[in-house]
PDB file of C-alpha atoms in Angstrom:
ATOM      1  CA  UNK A   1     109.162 118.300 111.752  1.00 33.00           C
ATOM      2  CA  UNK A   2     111.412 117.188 108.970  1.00 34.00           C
ATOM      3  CA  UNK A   3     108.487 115.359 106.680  1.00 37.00           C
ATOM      4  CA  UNK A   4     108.100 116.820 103.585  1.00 42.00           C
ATOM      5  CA  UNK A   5     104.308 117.637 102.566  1.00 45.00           C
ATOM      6  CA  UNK A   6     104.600 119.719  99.245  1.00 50.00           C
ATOM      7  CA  UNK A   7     104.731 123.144  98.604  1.00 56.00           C
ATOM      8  CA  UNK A   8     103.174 125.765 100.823  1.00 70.00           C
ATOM      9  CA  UNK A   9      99.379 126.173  99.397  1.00 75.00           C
ATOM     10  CA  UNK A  10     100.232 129.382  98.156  1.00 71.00           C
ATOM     11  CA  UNK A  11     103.199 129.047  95.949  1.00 78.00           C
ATOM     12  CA  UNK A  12     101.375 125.359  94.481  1.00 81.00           C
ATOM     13  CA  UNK A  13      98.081 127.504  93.754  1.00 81.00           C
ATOM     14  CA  UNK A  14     100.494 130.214  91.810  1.00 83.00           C
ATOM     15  CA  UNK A  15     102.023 126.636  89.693  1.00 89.00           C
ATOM     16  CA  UNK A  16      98.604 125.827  89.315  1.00 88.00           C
ATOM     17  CA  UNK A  17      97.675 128.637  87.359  1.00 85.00           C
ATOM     18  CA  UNK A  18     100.493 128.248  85.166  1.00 88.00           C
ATOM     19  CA  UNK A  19      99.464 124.924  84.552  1.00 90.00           C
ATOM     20  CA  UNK A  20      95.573 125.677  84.042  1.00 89.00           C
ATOM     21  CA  UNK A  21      96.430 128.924  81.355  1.00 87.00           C
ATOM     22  CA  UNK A  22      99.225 126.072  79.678  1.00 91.00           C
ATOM     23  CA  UNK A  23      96.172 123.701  79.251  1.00 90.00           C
ATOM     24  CA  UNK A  24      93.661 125.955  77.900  1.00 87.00           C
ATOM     25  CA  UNK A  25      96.022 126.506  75.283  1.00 89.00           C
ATOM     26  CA  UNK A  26      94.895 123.379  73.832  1.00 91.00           C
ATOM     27  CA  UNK A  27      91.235 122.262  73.616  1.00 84.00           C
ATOM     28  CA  UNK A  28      92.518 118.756  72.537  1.00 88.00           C
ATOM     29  CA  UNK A  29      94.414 118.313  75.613  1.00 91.00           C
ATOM     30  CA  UNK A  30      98.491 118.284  76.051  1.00 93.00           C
ATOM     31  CA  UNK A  31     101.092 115.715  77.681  1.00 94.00           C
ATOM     32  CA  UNK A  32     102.330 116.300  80.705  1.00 94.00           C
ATOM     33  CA  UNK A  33     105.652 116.594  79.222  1.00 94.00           C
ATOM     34  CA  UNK A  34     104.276 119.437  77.130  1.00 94.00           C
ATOM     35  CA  UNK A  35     102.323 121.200  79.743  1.00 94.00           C
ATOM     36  CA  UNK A  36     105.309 120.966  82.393  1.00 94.00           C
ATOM     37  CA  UNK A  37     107.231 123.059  79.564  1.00 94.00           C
ATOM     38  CA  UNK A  38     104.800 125.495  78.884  1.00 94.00           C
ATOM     39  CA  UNK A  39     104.394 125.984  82.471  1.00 93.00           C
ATOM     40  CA  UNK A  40     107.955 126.914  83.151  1.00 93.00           C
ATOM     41  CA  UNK A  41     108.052 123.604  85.931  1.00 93.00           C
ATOM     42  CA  UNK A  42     109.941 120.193  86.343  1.00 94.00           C
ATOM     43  CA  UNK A  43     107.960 117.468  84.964  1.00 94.00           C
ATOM     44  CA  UNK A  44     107.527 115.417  87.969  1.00 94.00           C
ATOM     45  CA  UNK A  45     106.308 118.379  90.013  1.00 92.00           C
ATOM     46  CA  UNK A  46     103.827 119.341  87.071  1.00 93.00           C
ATOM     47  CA  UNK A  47     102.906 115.503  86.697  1.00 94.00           C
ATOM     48  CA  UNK A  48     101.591 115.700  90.737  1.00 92.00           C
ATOM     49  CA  UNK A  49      99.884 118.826  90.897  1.00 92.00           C
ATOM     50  CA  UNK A  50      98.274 118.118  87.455  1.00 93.00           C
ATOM     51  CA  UNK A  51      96.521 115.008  88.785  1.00 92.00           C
ATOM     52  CA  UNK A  52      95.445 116.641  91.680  1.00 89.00           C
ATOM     53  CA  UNK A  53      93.640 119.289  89.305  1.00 90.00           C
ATOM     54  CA  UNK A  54      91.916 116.654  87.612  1.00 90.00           C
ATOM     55  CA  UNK A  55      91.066 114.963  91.628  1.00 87.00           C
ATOM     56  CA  UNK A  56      89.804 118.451  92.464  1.00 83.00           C
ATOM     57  CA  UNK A  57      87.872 118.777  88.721  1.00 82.00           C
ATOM     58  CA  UNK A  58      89.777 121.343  87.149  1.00 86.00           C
ATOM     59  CA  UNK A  59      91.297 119.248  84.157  1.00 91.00           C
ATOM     60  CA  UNK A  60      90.243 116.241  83.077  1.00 88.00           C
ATOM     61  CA  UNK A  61      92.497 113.275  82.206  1.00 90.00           C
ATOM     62  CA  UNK A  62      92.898 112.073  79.137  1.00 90.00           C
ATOM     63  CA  UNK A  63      94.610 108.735  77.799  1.00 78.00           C
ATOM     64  CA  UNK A  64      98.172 108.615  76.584  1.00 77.00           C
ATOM     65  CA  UNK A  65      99.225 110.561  80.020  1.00 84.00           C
ATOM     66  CA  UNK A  66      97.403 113.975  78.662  1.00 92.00           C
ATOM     67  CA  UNK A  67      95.107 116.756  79.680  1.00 93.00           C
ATOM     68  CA  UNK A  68      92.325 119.055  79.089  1.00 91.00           C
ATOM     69  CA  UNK A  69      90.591 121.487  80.599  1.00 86.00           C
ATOM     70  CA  UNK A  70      87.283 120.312  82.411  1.00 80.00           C
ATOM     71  CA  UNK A  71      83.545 122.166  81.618  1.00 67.00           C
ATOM     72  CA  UNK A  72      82.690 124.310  84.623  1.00 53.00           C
ATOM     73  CA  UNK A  73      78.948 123.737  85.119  1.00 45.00           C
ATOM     74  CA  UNK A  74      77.048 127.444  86.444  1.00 38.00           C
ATOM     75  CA  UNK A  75      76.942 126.547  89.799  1.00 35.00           C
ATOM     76  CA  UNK A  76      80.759 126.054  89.763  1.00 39.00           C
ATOM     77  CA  UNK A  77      80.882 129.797  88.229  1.00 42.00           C
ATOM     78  CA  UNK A  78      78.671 130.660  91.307  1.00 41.00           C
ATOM     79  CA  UNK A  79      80.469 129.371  93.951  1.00 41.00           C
ATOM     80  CA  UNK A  80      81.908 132.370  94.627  1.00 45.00           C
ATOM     81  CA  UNK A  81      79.408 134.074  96.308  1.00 54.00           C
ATOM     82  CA  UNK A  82      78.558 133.039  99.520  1.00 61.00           C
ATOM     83  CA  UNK A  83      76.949 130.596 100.670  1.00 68.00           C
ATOM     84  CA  UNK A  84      77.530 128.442  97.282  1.00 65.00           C
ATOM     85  CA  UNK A  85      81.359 129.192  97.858  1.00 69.00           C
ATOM     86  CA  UNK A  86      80.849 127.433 101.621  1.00 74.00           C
ATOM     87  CA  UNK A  87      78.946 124.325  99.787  1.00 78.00           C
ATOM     88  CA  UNK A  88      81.506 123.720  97.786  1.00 82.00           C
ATOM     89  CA  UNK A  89      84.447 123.549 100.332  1.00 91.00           C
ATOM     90  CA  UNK A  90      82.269 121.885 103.763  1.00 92.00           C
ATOM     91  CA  UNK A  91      83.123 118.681 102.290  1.00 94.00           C
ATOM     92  CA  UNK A  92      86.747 119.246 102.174  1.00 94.00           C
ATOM     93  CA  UNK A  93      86.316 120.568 105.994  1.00 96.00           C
ATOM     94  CA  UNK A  94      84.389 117.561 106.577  1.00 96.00           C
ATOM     95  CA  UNK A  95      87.184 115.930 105.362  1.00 95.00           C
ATOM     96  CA  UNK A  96      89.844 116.650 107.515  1.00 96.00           C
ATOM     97  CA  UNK A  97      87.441 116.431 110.172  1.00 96.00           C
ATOM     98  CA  UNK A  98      86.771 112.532 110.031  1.00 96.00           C
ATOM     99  CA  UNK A  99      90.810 112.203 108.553  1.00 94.00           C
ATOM    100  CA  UNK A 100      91.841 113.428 112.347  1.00 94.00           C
ATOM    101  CA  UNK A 101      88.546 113.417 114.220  1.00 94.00           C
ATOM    102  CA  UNK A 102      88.729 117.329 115.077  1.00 96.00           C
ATOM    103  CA  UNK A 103      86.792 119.887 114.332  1.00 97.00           C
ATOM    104  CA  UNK A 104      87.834 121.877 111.423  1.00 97.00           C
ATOM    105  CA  UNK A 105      87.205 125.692 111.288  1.00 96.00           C
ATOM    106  CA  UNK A 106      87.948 128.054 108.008  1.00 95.00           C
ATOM    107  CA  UNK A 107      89.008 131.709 108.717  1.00 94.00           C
ATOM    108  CA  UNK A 108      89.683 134.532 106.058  1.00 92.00           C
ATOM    109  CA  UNK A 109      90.960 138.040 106.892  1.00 94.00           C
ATOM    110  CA  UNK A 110      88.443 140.620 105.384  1.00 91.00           C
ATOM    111  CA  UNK A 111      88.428 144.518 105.925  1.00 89.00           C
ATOM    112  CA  UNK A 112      90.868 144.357 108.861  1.00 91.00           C
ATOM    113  CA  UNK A 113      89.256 141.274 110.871  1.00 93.00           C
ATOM    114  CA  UNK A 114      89.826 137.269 111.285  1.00 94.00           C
ATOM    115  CA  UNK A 115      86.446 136.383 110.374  1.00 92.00           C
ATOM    116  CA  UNK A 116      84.836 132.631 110.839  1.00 92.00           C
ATOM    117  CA  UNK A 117      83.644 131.847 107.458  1.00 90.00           C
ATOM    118  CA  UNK A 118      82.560 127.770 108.282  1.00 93.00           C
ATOM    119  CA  UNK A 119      82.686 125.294 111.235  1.00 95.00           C
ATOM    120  CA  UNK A 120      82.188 121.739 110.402  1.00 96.00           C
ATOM    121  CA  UNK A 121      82.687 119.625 113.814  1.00 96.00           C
ATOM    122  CA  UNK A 122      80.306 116.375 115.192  1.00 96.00           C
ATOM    123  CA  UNK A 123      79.481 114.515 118.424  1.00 94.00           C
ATOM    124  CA  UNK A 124      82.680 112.649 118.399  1.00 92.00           C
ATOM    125  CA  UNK A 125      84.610 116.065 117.418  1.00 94.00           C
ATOM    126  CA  UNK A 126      82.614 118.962 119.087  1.00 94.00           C
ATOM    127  CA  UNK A 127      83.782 122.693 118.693  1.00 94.00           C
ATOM    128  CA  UNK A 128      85.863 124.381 120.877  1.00 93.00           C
ATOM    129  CA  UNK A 129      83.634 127.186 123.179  1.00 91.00           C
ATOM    130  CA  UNK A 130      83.406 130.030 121.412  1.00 87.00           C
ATOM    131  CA  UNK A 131      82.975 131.943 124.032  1.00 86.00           C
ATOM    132  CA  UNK A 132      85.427 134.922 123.051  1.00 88.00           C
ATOM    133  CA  UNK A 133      84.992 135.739 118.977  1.00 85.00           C
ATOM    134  CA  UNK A 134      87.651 134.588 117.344  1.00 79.00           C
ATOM    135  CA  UNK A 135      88.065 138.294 115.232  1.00 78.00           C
ATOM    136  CA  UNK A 136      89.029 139.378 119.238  1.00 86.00           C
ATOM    137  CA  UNK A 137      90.717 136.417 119.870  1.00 93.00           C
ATOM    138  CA  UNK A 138      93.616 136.674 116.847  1.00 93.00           C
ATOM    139  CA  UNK A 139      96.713 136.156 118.949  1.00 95.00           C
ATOM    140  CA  UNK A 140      95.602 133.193 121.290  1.00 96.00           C
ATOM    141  CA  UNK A 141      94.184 131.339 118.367  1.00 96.00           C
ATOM    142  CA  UNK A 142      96.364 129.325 116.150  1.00 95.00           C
ATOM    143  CA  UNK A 143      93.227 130.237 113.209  1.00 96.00           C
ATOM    144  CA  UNK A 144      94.464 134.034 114.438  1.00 96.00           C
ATOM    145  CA  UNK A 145      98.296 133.669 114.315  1.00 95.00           C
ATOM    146  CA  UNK A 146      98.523 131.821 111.137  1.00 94.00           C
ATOM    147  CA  UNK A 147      97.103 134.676 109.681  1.00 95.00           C
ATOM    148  CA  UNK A 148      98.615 137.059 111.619  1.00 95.00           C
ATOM    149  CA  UNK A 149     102.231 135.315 110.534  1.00 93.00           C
ATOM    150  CA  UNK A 150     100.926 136.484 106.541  1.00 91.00           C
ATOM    151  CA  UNK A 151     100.333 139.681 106.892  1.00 93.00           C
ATOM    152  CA  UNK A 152     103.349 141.991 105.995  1.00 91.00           C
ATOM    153  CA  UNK A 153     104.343 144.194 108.836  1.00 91.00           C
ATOM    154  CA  UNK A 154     101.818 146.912 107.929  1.00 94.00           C
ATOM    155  CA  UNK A 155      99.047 145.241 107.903  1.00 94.00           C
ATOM    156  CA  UNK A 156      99.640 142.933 111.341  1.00 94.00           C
ATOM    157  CA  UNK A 157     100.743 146.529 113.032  1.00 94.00           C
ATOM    158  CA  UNK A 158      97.634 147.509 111.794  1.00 95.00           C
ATOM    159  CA  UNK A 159      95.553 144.422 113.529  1.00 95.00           C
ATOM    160  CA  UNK A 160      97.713 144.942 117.208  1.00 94.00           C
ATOM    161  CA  UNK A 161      96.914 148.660 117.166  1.00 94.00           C
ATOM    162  CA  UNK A 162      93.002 147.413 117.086  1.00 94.00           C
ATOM    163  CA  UNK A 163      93.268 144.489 119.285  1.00 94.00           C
ATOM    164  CA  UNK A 164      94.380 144.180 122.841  1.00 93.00           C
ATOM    165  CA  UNK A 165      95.986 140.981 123.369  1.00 96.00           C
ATOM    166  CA  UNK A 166      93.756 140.272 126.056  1.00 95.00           C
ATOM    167  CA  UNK A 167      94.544 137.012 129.093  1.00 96.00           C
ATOM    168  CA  UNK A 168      92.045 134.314 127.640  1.00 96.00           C
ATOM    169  CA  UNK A 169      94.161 131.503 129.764  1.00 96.00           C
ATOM    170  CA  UNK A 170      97.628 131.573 131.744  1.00 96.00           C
ATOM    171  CA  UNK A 171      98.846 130.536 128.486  1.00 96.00           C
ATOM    172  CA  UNK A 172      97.319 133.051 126.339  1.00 97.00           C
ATOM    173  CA  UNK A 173     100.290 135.950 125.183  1.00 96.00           C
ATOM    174  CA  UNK A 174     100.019 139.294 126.392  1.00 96.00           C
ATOM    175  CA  UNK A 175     103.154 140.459 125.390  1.00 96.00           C
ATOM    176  CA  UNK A 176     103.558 142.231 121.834  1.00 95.00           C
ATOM    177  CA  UNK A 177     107.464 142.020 121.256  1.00 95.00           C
ATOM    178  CA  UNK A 178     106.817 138.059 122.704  1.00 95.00           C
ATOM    179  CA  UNK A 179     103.702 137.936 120.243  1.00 95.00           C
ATOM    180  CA  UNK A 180     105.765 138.716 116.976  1.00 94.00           C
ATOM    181  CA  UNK A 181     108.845 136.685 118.275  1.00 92.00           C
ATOM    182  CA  UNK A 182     106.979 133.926 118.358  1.00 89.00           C
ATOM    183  CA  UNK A 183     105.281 134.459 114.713  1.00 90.00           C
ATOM    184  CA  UNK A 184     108.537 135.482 113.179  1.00 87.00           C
ATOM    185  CA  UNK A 185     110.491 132.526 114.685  1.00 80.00           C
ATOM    186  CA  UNK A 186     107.999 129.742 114.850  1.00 64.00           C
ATOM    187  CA  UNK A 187     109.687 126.291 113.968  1.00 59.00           C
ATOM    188  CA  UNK A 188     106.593 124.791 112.384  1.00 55.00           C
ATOM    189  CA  UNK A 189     107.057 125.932 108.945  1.00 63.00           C
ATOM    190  CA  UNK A 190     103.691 126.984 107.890  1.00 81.00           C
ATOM    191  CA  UNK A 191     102.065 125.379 110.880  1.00 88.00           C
ATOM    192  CA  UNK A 192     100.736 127.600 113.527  1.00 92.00           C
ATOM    193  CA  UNK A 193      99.839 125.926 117.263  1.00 91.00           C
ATOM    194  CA  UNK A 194      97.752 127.191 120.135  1.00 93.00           C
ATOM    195  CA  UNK A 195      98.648 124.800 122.997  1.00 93.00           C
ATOM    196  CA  UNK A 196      95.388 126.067 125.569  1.00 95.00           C
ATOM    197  CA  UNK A 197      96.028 129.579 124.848  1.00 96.00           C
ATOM    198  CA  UNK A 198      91.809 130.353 124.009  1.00 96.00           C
ATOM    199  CA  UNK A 199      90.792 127.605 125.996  1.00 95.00           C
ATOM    200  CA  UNK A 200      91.951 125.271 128.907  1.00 95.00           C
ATOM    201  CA  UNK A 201      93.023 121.622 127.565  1.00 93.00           C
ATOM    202  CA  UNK A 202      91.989 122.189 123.899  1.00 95.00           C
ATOM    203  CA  UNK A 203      95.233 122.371 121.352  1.00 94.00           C
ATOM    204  CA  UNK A 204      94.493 124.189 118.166  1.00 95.00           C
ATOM    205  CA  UNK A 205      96.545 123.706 114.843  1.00 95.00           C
ATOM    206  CA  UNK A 206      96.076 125.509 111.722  1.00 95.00           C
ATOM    207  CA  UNK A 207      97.878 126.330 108.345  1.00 94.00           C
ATOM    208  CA  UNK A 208      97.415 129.578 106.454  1.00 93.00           C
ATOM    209  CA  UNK A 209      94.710 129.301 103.031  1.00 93.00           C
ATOM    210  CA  UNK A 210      94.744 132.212 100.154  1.00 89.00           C
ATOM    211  CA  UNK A 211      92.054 133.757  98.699  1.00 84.00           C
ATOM    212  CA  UNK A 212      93.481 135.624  95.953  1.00 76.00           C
ATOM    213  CA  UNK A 213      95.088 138.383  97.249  1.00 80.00           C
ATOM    214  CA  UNK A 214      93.555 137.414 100.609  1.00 88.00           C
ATOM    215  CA  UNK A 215      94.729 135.263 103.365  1.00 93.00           C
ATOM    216  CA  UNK A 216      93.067 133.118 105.850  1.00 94.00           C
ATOM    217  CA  UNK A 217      93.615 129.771 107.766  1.00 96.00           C
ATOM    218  CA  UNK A 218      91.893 126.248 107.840  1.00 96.00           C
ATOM    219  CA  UNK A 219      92.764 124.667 111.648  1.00 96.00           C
ATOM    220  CA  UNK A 220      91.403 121.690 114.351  1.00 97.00           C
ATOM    221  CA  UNK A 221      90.818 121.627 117.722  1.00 95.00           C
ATOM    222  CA  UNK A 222      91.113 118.582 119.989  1.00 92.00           C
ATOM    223  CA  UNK A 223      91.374 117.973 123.802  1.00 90.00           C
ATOM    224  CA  UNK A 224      95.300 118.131 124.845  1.00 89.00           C
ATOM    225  CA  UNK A 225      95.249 115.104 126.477  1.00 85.00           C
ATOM    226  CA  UNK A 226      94.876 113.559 123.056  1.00 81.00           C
ATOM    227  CA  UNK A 227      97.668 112.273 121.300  1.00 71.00           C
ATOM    228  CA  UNK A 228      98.370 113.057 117.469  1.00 72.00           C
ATOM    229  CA  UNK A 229     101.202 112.199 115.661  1.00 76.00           C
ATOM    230  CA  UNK A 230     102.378 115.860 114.653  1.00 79.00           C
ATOM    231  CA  UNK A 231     103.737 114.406 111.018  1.00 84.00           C
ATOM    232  CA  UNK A 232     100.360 113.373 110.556  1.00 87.00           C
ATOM    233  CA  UNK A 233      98.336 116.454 111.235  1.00 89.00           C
ATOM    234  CA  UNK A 234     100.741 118.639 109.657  1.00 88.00           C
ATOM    235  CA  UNK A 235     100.222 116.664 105.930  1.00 89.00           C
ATOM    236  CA  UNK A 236      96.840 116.623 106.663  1.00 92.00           C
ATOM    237  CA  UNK A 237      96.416 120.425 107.302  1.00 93.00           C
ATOM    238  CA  UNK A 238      98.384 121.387 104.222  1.00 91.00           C
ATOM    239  CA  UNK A 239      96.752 119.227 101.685  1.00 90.00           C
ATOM    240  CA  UNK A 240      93.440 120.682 103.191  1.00 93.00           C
ATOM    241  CA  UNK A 241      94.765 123.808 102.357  1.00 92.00           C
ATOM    242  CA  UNK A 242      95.867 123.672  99.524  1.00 90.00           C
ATOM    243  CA  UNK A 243      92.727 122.070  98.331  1.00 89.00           C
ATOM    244  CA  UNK A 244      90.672 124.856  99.696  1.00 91.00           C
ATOM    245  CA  UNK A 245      92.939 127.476  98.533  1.00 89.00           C
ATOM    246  CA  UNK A 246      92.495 125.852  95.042  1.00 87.00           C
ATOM    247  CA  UNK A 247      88.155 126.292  95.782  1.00 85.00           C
ATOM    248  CA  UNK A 248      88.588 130.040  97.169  1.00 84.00           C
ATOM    249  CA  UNK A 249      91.164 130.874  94.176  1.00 81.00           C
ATOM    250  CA  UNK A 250      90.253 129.117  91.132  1.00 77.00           C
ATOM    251  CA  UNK A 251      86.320 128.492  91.702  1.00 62.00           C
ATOM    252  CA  UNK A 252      85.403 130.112  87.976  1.00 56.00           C
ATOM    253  CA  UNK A 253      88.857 129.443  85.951  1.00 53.00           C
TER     254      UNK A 253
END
């Protein structure tokens, strides 16, 4: 677990805004050099994240290593309600779907629950059996204990005092004390795993996505008796969230 994938998505989404209110400064467009000062950030780490903006359609690039803000069309200002927000980020599910040939699934945390917000899955990467709701099913869930390992203690106290942490599998914790060792102490970084906890033979991996002031997850599911390289998935998860972090945050800027 020593590969190095960037910055977690929230802290890159926080340089990101410094980067997007640096370039609106100038309508004509800035250097790199010029925006990475403004921004308060080294050059080479403003250089990356500023050509992912312009990937992702936030700036645009200009020549002589420059850029400017990019003209949000109105249904970019709408995408935050709804079903218009879920248009614009099933392609980046989709995405990471085909990248690892899983099913991808996007969670937020909303008025005290781990809510489903989108599924995107196929014939060749079928859903995992939903057949306990996932805003019951927080702790045996890697979707649940990502978000469950952002919450500050209030607020995850909060969620155990609601939720039993009810036997989905032999593998599934039932133990509280166990339940927060194991979110406090994870080795993954900002990976969470659920190795058959919901279901028999399915492995679940997922990495926690911000919604302003919110937090959620975007995961996969596969059969266990697939092999993944772990390197891979991990980059893969965390430039899918940071990407839909960047949708769910800065969808009007």
């Amino acid at each position: 677990m020593g590969d190095q994938a960037g910055p977690e998505p929230g802290m890159s989404v926080r340089q990101d805004l410094r980067l997007l209110e640096a370039a609106g400064a100038h309508r004509d467009g800035a250097s790199v050099r010029q925006l990475a000062q403004e921004a308060g950030l080294p050059e080479p780490t403003a250089r990356r994240l500023l050509h992912e903006l312009a990937r992702d359609g936030y700036l645009h690039e200009l020549d002589h290593d420059a850029f400017t803000l990019r003209e949000r069309d109105s249904l970019w200002h709408a995408a935050i309600d709804g079903q218009a927000l879920r248009e614009q980020i099933r392609p980046l599910l989709s995405s990471l779907r085909d990248s690892l040939s899983a099913a991808a699934y996007l969670t937020l945390y909303d008025e005290g629950e781990i809510r489903v917000l989108e599924i995107v899955d196929s014939p060749h990467a079928p859903r995992v059996d939903l057949w306990v709701g996932f805003h019951e099913a927080g702790h045996a869930t890697a979707l649940g204990k990502s978000v469950l390992r952002e919450l500050d203690e209030e607020a995850r106290a909060n969620y155990l005092s609601r939720h039993s942490l009810a036997g989905l599998t032999p593998r599934t914790i039932t133990s509280r004390e166990e339940l927060l060792r194991q979110l406090d102490s994870a080795p993954a970084g900002p990976l969470s795993l659920d190795r058959g906890e919901y279901a028999p033979g399915t492995t679940c991996a997922a990495a926690p996505v911000y919604s302003g002031d919110q937090v959620g997850s975007i995961g996969i599911s596969f059969r266990s008796d697939r092999m993944y390289r772990t390197t891979e998935v991990r980059a893969r998860l965390l430039e899918s969230a940071l990407r839909v972090t960047r949708r769910l945050t800065l969808p009007g800027f």
